[in-house]
mmCIF file of C-alpha atoms in Angstrom:
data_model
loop_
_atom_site.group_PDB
_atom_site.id
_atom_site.type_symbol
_atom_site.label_atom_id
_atom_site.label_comp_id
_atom_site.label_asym_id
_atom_site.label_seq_id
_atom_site.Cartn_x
_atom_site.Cartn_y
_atom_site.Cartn_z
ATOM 1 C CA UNK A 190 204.679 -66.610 291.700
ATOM 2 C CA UNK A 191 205.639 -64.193 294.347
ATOM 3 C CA UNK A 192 207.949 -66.763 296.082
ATOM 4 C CA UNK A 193 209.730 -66.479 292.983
ATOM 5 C CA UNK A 194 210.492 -62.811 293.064
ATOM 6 C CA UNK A 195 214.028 -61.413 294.457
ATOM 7 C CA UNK A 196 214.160 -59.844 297.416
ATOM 8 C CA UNK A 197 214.448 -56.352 295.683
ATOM 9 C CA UNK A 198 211.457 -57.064 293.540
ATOM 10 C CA UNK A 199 209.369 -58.537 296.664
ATOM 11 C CA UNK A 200 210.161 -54.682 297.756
ATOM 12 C CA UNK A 201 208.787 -53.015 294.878
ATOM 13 C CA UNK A 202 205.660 -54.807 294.790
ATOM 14 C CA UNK A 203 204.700 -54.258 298.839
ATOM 15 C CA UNK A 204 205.587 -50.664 298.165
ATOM 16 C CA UNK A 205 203.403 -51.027 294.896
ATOM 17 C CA UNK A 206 200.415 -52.511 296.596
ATOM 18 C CA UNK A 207 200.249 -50.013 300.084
ATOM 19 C CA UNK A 208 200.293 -47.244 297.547
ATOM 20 C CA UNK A 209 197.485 -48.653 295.496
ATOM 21 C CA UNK A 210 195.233 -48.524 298.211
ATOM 22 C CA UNK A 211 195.335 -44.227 298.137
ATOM 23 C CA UNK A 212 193.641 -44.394 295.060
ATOM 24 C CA UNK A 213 189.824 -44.108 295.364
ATOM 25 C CA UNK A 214 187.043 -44.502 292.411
ATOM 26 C CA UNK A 215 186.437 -41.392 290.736
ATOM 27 C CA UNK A 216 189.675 -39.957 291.190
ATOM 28 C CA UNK A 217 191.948 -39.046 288.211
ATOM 29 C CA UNK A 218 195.154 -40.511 288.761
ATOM 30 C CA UNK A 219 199.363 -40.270 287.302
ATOM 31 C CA UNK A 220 200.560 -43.618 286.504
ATOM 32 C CA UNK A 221 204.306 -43.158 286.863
ATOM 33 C CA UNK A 222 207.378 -45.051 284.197
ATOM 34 C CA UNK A 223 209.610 -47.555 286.125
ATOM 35 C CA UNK A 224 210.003 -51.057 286.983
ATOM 36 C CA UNK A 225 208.351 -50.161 290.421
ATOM 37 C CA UNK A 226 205.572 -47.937 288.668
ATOM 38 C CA UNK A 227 205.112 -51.109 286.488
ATOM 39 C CA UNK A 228 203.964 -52.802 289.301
ATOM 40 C CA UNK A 229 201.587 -50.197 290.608
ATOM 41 C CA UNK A 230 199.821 -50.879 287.619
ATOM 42 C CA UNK A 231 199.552 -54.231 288.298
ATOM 43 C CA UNK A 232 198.265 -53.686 291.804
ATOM 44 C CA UNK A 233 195.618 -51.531 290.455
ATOM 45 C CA UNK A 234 195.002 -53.383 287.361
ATOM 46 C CA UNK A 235 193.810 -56.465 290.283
ATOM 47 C CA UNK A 236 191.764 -54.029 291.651
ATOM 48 C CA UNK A 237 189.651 -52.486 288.878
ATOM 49 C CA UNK A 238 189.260 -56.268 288.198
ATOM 50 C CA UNK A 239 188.560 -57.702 291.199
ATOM 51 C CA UNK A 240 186.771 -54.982 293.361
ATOM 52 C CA UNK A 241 185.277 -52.578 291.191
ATOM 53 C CA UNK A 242 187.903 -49.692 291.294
ATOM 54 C CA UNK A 243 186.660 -47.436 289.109
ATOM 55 C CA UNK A 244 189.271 -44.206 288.125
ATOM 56 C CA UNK A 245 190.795 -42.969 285.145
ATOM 57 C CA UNK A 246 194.442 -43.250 284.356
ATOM 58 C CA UNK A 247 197.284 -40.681 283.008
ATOM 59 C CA UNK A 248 200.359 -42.588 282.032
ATOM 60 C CA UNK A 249 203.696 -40.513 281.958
ATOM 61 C CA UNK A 250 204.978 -42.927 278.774
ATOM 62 C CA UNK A 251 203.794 -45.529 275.738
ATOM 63 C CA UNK A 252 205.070 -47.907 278.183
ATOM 64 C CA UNK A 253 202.678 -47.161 280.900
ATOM 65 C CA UNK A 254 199.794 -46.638 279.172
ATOM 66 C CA UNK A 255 200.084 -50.115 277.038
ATOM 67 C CA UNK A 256 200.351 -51.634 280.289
ATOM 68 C CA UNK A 257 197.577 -49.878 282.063
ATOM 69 C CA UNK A 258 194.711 -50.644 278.461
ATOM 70 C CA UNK A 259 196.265 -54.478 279.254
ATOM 71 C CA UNK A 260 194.866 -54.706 282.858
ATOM 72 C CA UNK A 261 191.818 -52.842 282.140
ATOM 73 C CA UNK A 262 192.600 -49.331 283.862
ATOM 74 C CA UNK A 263 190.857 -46.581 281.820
ATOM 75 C CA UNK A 264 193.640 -44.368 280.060
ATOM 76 C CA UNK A 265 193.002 -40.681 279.208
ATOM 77 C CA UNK A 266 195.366 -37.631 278.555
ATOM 78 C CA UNK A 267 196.604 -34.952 280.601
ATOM 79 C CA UNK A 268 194.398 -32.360 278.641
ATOM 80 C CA UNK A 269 191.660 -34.565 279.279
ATOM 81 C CA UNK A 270 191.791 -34.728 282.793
ATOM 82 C CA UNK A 271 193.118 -31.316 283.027
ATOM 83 C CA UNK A 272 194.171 -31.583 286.885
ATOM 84 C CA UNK A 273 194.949 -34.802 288.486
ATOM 85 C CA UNK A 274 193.656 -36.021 292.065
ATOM 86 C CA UNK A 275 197.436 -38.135 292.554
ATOM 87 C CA UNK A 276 200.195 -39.075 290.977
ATOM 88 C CA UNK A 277 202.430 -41.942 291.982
ATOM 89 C CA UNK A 278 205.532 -43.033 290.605
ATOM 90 C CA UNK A 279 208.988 -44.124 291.401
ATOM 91 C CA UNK A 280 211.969 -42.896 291.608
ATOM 92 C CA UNK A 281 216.050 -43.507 291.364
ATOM 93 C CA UNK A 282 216.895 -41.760 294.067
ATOM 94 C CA UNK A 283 215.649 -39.893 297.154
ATOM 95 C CA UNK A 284 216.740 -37.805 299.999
ATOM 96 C CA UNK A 285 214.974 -37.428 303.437
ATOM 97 C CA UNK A 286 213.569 -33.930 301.982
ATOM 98 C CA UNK A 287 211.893 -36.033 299.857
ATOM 99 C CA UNK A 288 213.516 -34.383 296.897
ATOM 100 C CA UNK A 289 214.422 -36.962 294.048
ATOM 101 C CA UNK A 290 216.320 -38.064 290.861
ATOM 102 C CA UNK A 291 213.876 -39.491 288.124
ATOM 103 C CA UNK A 292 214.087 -40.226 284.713
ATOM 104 C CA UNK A 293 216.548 -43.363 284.808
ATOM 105 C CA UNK A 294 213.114 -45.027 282.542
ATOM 106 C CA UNK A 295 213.633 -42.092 280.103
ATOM 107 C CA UNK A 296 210.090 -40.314 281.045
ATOM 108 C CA UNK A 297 211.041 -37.455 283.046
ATOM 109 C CA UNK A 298 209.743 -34.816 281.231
ATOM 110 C CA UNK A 299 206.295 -36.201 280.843
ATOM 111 C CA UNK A 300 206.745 -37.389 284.838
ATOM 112 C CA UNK A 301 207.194 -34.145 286.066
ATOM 113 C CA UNK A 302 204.454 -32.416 284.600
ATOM 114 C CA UNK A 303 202.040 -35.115 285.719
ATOM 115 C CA UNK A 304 203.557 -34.778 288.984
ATOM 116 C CA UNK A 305 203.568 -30.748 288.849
ATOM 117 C CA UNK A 306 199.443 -31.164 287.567
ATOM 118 C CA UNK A 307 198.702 -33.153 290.548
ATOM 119 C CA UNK A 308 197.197 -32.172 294.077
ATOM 120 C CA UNK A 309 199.880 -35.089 295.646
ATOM 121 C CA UNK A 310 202.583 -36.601 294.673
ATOM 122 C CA UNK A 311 203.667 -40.524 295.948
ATOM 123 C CA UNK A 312 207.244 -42.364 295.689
ATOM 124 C CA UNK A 313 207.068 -45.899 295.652
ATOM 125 C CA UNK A 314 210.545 -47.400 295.996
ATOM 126 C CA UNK A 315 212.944 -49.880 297.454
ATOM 127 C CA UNK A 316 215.232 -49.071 300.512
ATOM 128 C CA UNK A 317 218.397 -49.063 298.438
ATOM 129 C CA UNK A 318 216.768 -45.674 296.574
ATOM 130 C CA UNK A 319 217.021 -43.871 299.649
ATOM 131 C CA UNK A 320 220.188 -41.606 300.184
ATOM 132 C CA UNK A 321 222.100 -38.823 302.339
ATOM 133 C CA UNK A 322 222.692 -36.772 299.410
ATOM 134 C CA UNK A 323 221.830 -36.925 295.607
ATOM 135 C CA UNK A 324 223.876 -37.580 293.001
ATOM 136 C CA UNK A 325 225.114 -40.965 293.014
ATOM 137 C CA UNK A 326 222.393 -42.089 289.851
ATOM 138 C CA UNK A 327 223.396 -40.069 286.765
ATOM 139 C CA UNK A 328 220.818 -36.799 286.801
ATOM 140 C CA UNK A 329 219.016 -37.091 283.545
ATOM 141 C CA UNK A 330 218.732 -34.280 281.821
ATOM 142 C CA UNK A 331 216.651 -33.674 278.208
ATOM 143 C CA UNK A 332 217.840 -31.873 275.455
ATOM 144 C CA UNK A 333 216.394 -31.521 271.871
ATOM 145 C CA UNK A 334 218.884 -32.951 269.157
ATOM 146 C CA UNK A 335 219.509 -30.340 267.492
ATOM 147 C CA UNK A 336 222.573 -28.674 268.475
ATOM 148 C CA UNK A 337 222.810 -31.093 271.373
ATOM 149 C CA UNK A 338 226.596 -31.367 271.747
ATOM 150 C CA UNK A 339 226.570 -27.591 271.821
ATOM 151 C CA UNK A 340 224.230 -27.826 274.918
ATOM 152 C CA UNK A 341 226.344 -30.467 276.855
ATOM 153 C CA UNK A 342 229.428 -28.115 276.046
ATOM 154 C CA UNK A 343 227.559 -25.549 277.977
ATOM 155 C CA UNK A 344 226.551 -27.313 280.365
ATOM 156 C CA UNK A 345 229.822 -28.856 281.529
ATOM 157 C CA UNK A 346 230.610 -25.514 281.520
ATOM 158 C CA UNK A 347 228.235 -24.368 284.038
ATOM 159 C CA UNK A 348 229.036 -27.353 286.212
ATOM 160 C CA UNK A 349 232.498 -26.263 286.695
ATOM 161 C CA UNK A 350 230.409 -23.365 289.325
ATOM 162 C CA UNK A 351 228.550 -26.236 291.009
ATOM 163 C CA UNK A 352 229.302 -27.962 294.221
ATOM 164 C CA UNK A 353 229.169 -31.204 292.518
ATOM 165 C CA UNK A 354 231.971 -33.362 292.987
ATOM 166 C CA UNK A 355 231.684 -34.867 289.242
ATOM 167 C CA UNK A 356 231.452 -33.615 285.810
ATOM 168 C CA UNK A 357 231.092 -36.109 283.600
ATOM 169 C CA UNK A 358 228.058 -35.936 280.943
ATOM 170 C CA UNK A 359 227.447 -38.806 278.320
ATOM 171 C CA UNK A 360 224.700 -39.196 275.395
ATOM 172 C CA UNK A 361 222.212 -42.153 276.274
ATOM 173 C CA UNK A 362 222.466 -44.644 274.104
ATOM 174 C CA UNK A 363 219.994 -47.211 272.371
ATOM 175 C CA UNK A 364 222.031 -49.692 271.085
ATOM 176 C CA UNK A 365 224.577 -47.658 268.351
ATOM 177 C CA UNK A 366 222.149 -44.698 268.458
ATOM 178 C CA UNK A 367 220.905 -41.967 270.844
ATOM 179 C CA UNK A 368 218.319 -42.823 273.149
ATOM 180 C CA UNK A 369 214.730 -41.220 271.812
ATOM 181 C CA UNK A 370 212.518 -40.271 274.404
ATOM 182 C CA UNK A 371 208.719 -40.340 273.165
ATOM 183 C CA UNK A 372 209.258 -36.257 272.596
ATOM 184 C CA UNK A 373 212.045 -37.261 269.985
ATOM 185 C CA UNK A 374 214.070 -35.701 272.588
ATOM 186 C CA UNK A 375 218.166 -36.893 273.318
ATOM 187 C CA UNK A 376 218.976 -37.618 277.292
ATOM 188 C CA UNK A 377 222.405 -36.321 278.529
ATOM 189 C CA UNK A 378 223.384 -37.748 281.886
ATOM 190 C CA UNK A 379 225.427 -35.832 283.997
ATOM 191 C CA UNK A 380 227.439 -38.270 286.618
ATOM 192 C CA UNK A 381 228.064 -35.943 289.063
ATOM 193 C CA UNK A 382 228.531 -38.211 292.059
ATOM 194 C CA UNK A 383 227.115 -35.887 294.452
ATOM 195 C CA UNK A 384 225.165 -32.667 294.166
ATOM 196 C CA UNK A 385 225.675 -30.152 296.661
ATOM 197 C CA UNK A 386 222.680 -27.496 296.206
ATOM 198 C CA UNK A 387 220.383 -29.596 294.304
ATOM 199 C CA UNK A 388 217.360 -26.692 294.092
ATOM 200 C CA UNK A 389 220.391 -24.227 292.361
ATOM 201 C CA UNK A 390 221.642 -27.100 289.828
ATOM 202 C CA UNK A 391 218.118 -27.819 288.720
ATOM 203 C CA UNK A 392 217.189 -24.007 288.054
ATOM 204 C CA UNK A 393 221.439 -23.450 286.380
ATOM 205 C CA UNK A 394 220.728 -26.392 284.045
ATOM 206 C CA UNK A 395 217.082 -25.539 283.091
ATOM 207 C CA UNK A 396 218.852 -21.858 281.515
ATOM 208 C CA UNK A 397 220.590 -23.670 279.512
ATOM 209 C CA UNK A 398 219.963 -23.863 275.733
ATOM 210 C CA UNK A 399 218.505 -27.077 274.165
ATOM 211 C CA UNK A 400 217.521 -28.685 277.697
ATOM 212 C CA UNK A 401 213.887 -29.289 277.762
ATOM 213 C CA UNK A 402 213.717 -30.357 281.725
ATOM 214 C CA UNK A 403 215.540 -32.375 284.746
ATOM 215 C CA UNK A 404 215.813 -35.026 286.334
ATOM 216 C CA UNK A 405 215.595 -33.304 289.674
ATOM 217 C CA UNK A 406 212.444 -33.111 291.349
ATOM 218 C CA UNK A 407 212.452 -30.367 294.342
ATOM 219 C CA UNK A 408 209.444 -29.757 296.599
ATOM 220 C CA UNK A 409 207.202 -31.983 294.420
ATOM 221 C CA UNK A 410 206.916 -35.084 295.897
ATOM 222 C CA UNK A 411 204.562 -35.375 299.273
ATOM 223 C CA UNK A 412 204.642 -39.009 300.519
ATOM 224 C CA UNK A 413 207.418 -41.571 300.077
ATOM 225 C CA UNK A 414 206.396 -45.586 300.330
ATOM 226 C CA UNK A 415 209.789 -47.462 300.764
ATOM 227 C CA UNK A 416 208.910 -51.068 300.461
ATOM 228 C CA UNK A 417 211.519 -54.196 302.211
ATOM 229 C CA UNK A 418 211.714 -57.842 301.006
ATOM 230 C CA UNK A 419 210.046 -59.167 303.898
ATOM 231 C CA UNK A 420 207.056 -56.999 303.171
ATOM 232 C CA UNK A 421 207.420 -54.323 305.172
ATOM 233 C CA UNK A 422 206.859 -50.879 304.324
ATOM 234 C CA UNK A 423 207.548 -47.592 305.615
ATOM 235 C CA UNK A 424 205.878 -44.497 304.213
ATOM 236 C CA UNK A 425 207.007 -41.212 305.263
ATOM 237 C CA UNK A 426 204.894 -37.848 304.748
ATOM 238 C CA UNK A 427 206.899 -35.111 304.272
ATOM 239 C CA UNK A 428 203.774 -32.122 305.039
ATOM 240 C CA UNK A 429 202.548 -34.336 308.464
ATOM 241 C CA UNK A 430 206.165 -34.798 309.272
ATOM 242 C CA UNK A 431 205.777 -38.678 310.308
ATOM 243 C CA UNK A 432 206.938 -42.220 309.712
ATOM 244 C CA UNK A 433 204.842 -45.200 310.026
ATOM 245 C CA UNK A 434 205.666 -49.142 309.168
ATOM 246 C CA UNK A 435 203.490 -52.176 308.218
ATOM 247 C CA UNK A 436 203.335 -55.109 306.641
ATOM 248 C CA UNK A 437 201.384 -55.722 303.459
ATOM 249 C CA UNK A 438 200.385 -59.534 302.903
ATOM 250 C CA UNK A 439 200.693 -61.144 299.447
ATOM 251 C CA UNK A 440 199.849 -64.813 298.985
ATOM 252 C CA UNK A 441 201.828 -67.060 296.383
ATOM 253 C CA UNK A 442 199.097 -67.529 294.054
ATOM 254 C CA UNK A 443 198.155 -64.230 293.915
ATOM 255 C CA UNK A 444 197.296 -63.617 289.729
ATOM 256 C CA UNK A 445 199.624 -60.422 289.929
ATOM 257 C CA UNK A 446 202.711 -63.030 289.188
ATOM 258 C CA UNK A 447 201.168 -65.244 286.673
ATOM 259 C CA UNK A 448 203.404 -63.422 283.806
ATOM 260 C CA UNK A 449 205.837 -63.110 286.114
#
C-alpha cells in the first residue's frame, strides 16, 4: 500500500509515474537498473495492463528485464531495436548540468550505451540525488579481471593529477568475492569525495588499461524528474532550459503496491 511506503520511496515512485507518461505506444524504449528504475517498470507495467500501452522494452540488466517479462512489458535487445526512441533511468547522483554518477546497481556499462543509443535520455530520482558537485557516491568504474589490481594501481596513479579531493579505490564485493557484473566484469570504486573536472576524469580513466567504462555520464542525460514525498515533482530540461513542478496523485489501493 502506498501509505506504507517511506517518504524516500513515496519520491521514487511520483518521479517513476510522471516519467511513465513520456512513453508513447510504438516507441522503443531503455528500461534503466535501480531501485527507482524498478519502479518505472512498475508504472509502465500498470499501463500496458490497464490502458493498452503498447512499446517494446530494452532493459540495461537480468534484473530489469525479469521484472519488465513479470508485468507484461515486451522485452527485446539492443541489436534488435537498433536505435531507441528514450531511455529512462536513475541515477546516484546529479549536478544542475545534468551530468551524473550511475552504476551504484552495478549496470553502468550496459546503461550507458542504452542511454548513448537513445534520441533522449530521462533521470528519475529523489531530491537527496541532487548535488553542487559530484563525487560524494563512489564513481564506479569497470574493469575486466584480469590483471585488475594492475589497473587500479594505475589508476590511483592517474588520480594523483586530478582535482579530486579523494583517492581511495576499493574492489566491490559480493559477499567474500568480487562483485560480477552480467559482462563477468570486476567494479572498482573510486571514493573521491569530490570531482573537480568531471568531463577530464571520465576521458583520464577510460585510457586506462583493463577499464571497460564509467560511471560518469557527461552531456547524456536531457531531462531530470526529481520526485518529493508529498508527491511533488519537479522535472528540469536541460536543452529548453526550464523548471516546472506538479503533483502526481496515487491512491492507496493502487495494485502497483500489492507486493509491496
Amino acid at each position: 500500500m502506498s501509505g506504507e511506503l517511506s517518504p524516500i520511496d513515496k519520491a521514487k515512485f511520483v518521479a517513476a509515474k510522471r516519467a511513465a507518461e513520456f512513453v508513447q505506444s510504438g516507441m522503443r524504449v531503455g528500461l534503466g537498473t535501480g531501485s527507482t528504475a524498478a519502479w518505472l517498470v512498475r508504472c509502465l507495467g500498470e499501463k500496458v495492463r490497464e490502458e493498452g500501452l503498447r512499446f517494446r522494452g530494452v532493459p540495461t540488466s537480468t534484473r530489469t528485464a525479469e521484472l519488465a517479462r513479470e508485468v507484461g512489458i515486451e522485452v527485446i535487445s539492443l541489436d534488435e531495436a537498433g536505435w531507441l526512441d528514450l531511455t529512462i533511468d536513475g541515477a546516484d547522483e546529479f549536478d544542475s548540468e545534468l551530468n551524473l554518477i550511475k552504476g551504484g546497481g552495478g549496470a553502468l556499462l550496459q546503461e550507458k550505451i542504452v542511454a548513448t543509443a537513445s534520441d533522449e535520455m530521462i533521470v528519475i530520482a529523489d531530491a537527496a540525488k541532487h548535488v553542487e558537485t559530484l563525487g560524494a557516491f563512489p564513481l564506479p568504474v569497470e574493469v575486466i579481471p584480469f590483471g585488475w589490481t594492475a589497473s587500479q594501481a594505475l589508476l590511483e596513479e592517474a588520480l594523483v593529477t586530478m582535482d579530486v579531493l579523494g583517492r581511495k579505490t576499493t574492489l566491490r564485493m559480493n559477499g567474500e568475492r568480487p562483485y560480477i557484473t552480467d559482462e563477468g566484469n570486476y567494479i572498482l570504486d573510486l571514493h573521491l569525495s569530490r570531482i573537480g573536472n568531471a568531463r577530464q576524469l571520465a576521458m583520464l580513466v577510460n585510457q586506462i588499461p583493463g577499464v571497460v567504462e564509467n560511471g560518469l555520464f557527461i552531456d547524456i542525460c536531457d531531462r531530470v524528474i526529481i520526485g518529493y514525498g508529498d508527491g511533488r515533482v519537479e522535472t528540469r530540461d536541460i536543452n529548453a532550459g526550464t523548471v516546472s513542478e506538479e503533483r502526481v496523485e496515487f491512491v492507496e489501493d493502487d495494485n502497483l503496491f500489492r507486493d509491496i
